[in-house]
XYZ file of C-alpha atoms in Angstrom:
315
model
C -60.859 57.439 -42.925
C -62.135 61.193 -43.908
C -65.084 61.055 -46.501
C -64.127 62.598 -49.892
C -66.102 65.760 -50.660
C -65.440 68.442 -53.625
C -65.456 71.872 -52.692
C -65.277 75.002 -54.756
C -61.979 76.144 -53.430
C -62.605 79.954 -52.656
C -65.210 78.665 -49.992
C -62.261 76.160 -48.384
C -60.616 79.695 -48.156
C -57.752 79.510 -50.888
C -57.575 83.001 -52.579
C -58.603 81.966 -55.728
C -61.928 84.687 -56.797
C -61.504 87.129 -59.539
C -60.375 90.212 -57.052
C -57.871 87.686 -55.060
C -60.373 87.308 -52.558
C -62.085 83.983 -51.388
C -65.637 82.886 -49.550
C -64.722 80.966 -46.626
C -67.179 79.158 -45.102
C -66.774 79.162 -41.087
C -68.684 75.824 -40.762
C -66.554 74.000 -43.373
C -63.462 75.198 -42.172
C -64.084 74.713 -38.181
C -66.530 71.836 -38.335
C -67.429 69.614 -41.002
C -63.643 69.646 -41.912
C -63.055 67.672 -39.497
C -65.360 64.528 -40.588
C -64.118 64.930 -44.721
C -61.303 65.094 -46.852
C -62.182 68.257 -49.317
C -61.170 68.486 -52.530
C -60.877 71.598 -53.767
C -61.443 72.870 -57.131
C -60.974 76.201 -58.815
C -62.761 76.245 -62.467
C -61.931 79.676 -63.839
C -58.303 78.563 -62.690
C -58.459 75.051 -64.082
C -59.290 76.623 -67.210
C -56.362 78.650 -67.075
C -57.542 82.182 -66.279
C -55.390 84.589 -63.788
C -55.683 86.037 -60.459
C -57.365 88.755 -60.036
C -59.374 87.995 -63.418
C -61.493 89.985 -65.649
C -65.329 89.624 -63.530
C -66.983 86.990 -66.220
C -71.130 86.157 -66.358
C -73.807 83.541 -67.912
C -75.047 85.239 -71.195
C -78.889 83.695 -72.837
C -78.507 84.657 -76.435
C -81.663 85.104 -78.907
C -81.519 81.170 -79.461
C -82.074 80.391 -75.960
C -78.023 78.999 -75.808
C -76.316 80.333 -72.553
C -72.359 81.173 -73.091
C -69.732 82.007 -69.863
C -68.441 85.608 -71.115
C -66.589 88.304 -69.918
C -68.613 91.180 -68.778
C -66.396 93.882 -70.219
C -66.362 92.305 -73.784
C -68.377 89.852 -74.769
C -66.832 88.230 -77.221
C -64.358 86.280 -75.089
C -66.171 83.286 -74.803
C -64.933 80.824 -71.778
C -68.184 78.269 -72.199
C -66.402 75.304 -74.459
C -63.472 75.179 -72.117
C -65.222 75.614 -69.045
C -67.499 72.729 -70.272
C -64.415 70.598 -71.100
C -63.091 71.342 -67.987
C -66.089 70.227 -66.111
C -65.968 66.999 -68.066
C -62.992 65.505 -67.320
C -62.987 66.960 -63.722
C -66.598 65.096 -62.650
C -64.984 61.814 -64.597
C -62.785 61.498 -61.978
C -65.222 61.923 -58.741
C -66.870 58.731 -58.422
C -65.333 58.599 -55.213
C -66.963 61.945 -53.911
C -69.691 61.733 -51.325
C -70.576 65.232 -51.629
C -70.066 68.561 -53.000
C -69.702 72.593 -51.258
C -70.152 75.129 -54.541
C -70.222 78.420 -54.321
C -73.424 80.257 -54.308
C -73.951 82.874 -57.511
C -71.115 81.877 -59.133
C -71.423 81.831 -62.897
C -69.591 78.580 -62.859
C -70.079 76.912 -59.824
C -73.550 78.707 -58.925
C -76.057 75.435 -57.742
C -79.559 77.622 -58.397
C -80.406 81.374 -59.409
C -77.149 82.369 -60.993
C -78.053 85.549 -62.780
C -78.420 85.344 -66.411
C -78.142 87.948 -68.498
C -79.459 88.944 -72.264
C -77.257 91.011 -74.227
C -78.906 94.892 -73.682
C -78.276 93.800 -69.768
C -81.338 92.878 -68.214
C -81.650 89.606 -65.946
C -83.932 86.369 -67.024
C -86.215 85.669 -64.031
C -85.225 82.739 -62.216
C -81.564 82.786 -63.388
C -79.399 79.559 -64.204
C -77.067 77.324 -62.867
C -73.318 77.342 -63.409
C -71.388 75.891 -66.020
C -69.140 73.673 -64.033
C -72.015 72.814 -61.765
C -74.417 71.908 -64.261
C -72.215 69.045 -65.573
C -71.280 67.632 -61.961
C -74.882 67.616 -61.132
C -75.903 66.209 -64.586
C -73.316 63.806 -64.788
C -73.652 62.780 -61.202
C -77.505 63.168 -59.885
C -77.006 61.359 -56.477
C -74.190 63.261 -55.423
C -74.963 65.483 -52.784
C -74.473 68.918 -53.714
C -74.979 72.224 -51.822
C -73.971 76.144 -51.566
C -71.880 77.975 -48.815
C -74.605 80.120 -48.143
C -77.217 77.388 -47.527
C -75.013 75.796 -45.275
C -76.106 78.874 -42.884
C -79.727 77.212 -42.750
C -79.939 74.831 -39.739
C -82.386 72.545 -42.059
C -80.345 72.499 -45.217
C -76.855 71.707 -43.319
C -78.200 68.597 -41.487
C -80.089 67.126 -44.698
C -76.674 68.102 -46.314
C -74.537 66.585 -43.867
C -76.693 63.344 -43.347
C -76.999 63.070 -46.845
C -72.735 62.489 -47.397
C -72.718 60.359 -44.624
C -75.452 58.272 -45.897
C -73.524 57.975 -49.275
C -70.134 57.007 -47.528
C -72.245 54.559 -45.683
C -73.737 53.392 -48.690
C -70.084 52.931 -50.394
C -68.150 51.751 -47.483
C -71.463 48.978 -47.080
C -71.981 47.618 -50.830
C -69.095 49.381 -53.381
C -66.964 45.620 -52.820
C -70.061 43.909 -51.509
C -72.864 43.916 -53.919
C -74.839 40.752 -52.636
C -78.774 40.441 -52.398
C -78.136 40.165 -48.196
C -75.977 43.065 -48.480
C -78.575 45.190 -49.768
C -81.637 43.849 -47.315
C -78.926 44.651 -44.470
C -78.221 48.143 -45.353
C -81.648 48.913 -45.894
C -82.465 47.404 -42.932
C -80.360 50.406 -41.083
C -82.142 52.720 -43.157
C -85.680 52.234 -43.155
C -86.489 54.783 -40.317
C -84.653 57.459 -42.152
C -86.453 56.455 -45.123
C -90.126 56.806 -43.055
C -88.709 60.409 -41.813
C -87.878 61.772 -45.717
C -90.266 60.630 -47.834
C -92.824 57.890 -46.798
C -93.626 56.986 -50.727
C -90.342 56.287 -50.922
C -89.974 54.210 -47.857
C -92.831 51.670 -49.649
C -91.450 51.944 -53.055
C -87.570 51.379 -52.192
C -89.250 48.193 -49.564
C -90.832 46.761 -53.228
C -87.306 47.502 -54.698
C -85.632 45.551 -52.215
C -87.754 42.684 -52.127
C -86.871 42.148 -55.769
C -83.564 42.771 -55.444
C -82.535 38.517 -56.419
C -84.644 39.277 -59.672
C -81.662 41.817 -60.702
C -78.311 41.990 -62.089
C -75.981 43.303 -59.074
C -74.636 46.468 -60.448
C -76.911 47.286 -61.977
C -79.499 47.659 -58.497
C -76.180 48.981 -57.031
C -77.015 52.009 -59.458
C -80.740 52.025 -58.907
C -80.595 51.977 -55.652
C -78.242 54.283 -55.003
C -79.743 56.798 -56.947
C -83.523 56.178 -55.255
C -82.117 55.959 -51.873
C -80.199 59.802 -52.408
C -83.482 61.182 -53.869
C -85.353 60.134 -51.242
C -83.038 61.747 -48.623
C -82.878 64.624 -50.475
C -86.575 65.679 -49.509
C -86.501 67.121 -46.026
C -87.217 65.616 -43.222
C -90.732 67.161 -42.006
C -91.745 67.808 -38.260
C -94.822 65.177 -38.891
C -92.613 62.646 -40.384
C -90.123 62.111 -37.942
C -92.629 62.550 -34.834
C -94.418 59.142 -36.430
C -90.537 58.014 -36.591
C -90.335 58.726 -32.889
C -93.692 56.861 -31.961
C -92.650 53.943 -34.235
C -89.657 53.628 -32.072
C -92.056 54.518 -28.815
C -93.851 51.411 -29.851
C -91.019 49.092 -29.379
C -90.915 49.870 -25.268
C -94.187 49.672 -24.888
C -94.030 46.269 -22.467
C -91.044 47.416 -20.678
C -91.398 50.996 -19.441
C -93.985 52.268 -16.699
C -96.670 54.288 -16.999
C -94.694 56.952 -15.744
C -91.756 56.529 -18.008
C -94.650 56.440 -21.084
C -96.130 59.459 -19.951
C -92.739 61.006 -19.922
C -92.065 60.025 -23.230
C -95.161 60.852 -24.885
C -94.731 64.389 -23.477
C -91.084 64.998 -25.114
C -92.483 63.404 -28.472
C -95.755 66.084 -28.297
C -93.328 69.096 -27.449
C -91.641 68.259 -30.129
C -94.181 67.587 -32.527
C -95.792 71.104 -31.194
C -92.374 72.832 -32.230
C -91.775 73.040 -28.204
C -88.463 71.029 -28.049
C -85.763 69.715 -30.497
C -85.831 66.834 -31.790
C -82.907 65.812 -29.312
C -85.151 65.962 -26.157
C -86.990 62.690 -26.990
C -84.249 60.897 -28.742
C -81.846 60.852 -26.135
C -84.478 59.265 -23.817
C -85.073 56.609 -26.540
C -81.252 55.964 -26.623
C -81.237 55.957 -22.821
C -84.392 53.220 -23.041
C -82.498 51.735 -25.814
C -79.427 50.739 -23.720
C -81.728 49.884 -20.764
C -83.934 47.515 -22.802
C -81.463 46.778 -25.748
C -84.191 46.042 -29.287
C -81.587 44.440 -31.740
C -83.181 46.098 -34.964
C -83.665 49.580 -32.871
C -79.699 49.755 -31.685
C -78.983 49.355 -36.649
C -81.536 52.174 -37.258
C -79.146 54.511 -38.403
C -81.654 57.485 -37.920
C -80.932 57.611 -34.268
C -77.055 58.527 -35.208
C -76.918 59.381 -38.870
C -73.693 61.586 -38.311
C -71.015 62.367 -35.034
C -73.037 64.003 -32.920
C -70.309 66.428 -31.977
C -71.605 68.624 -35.441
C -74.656 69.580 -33.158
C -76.572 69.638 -36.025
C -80.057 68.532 -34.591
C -79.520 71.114 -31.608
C -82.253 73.068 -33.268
C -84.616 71.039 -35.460
C-alpha cells in the first residue's frame, strides 16, 4: 500500500500556477512517487480563482495583521477564504504522512515567503503561507517540506525517513494502541532516536517506561508528536558514528581482529567525512546476517526507507 502524502499540485506537475505554468519536482515525479500516493492540492484554485490568475502576495498592515492580496489592487482580499479553505482541507488529512509545498508561495510557502508593507518594501525574514500555516499549525507532526529543499541531499533523506517513520508509526499502533505495542515500536526505533537527538532518545525511554500509567490515546498523541520532533532534528555525522559503534559493539566476540580492524576503519572514514555512511553499514548488515543479533536485525535505522531511493549514497 502507497503512503498518503499532500502535495501542492503545481510541484506534482499539474498546470495549475498563476501564468498556467507548474514547478515540477524531478525527484517527486521519478522517485519518491513511486513509494506514496500524493495528494494534490491547488489553494488559489480551491478557493475558486482562474488560470492564469492575477499574481497575488502576503501584505503586513500597520497592526501587524498579514492579508493574501492581489498585487495589482490591493483591496481584493483572498485571506478569509484562503483560511477557510485551509481549514476544512487539513480536517480531512489525518491520514497524511507527509507534505511537498511549494517554496515562496504566498499560500503554500513553508519559510521566508516575502512579506510586504503597503509603500512595497519587504519585512526581513518574510512569512509563511496562508494555507501552510494552518496545515502546519493544525498538524505539528506532519512532515512537511519544499520542492526546492528536496534538492539538498540532507533535507530529502530526513524528509523521506521522516514519512516513513510516520506510516510506520500508523500502520504499528493507529488499531493497536497497547502498552506492548508501544515498548515494541520503540524498540525498532531507539537507534534512530540515538542518531537525531540523544536528549530525546532518554526522555522518550522515561516516556515509554510510563507508558501503563497513561490513558492509550492519549500517549498515542504524545508520542507521536515527541517521536516526529525528535526526527525532525538532523541526523549529525557524530551522532550516527556512536550509532555505528553501538552496533560495532554487538560483534565484538564474533569477528577477528582482522574483520574489527576493518570495521573500525570504515566507521573512522566515515566519521572523518572520508566515506558515506553506506560503506560501514553494509558490512554491519553483511555481519548481521553472518552472526544474526535478534534486537540488531528490528533496528529500523539500518533500513529506515527502500534503499532503491539512494538517499544515503552521499551522507
Amino acid at each position: 500500500m502507497s503512503i498518503p502524502v499532500g502535495i501542492s499540485a503545481c510541484v506534482l506537475g499539474h498546470k495549475v500556477r498563476f501564468d498556467g505554468g507548474h514547478k515540477q519536482n524531478r525527484f517527486v515525479v521519478d522517485e519518491l512517487a513511486n513509494y506514496v500516493d500524493f495528494r494534490p492540492v491547488c489553494p488559489e484554485i480551491g478557493i475558486g480563482m482562474t488560470i492564469p490568475r492575477p499574481t497575488i502576495r502576503l501584505l503586513q498592515l500597520p497592526d501587524g495583521d498579514e492579508r493574501l492580496v492581489e498585487v495589482k489592487n490591493q483591496d481584493k482580499d483572498h485571506t478569509s477564504k484562503m483560511k477557510d479553505f485551509a481549514h476544512k482541507q487539513v480536517s480531512t488529512f489525518d491520514e497524511l504522512c507527509g507534505y511537498v509545498v511549494c517554496a515562496k508561495s504566498p499560500t503554500c510557502g513553508m519559510e521566508r515567503v516575502k512579506l510586504y508593507i503597503p509603500n512595497g518594501n519587504t519585512v526581513p525574514g518574510g512569512s509563511v503561507g496562508v494555507y501552510t500555516k494552518e496545515l502546519m499549525a493544525k498538524m505539528p507532526w506532519l512532515p512537511v517540506e519544499e520542492d526546492g529543499r528536496l534538492q539538498d541531499p540532507v533535507l530529502r533523506e530526513n524528509f523521506v525517513a521522516r514519512i516513513f517513520s510516520l506510516n510506520d508509526f500508523y500502520l504499528s499502533l493507529r488499531e493497536n494502541r497497547t502498552p506492548g505495542a508501544f515498548v515494541d515500536f520503540h524498540s525498532r526505533y531507539k537507534l534512530v532516536l540515538m542518531a537525531h537527538s540523544p536528549m530525546a532518545y532518554k526522555k522518550m525511554g522515561r516516556l515509554v517506561a510510563s507508558v501503563k500509567e497513561w490513558d492509550m490515546d492519549e500517549f498515542y498523541y504524545e508520542y507521536r508528536q515527541q517521536l516526529m520532533d525528535a526526527i525532525k532534528e538532523r541526523a549529525s555525522r557524530k551522532n550516527k558514528t556512536n550509532v555505528l559503534m553501538h552496533l560495532q559493539g554487538y560483534f565484538k566476540r564474533s569477528l577477528t581482529k582482522r574483520q574489527k580492524q576493518e570495521l573500525s576503519e570504515l566507521i573512522d572514514n566515515y566519521r572523518e567525512g572520508h566515506l558515506p555512511i553506506l560503506a560501514p553499514l553494509v558490512l554491519i548488515k553483511h555481519y548481521l546476517n553472518e552472526y544474526p543479533v535478534p534486537y540488531l536485525q528490528l533496528q529500523t535505522f539500518l533500513d529506515p526507507y527502500p534503499q532503491e531511493l539512494k538517499l544515503r549514497y552521499g551522507l
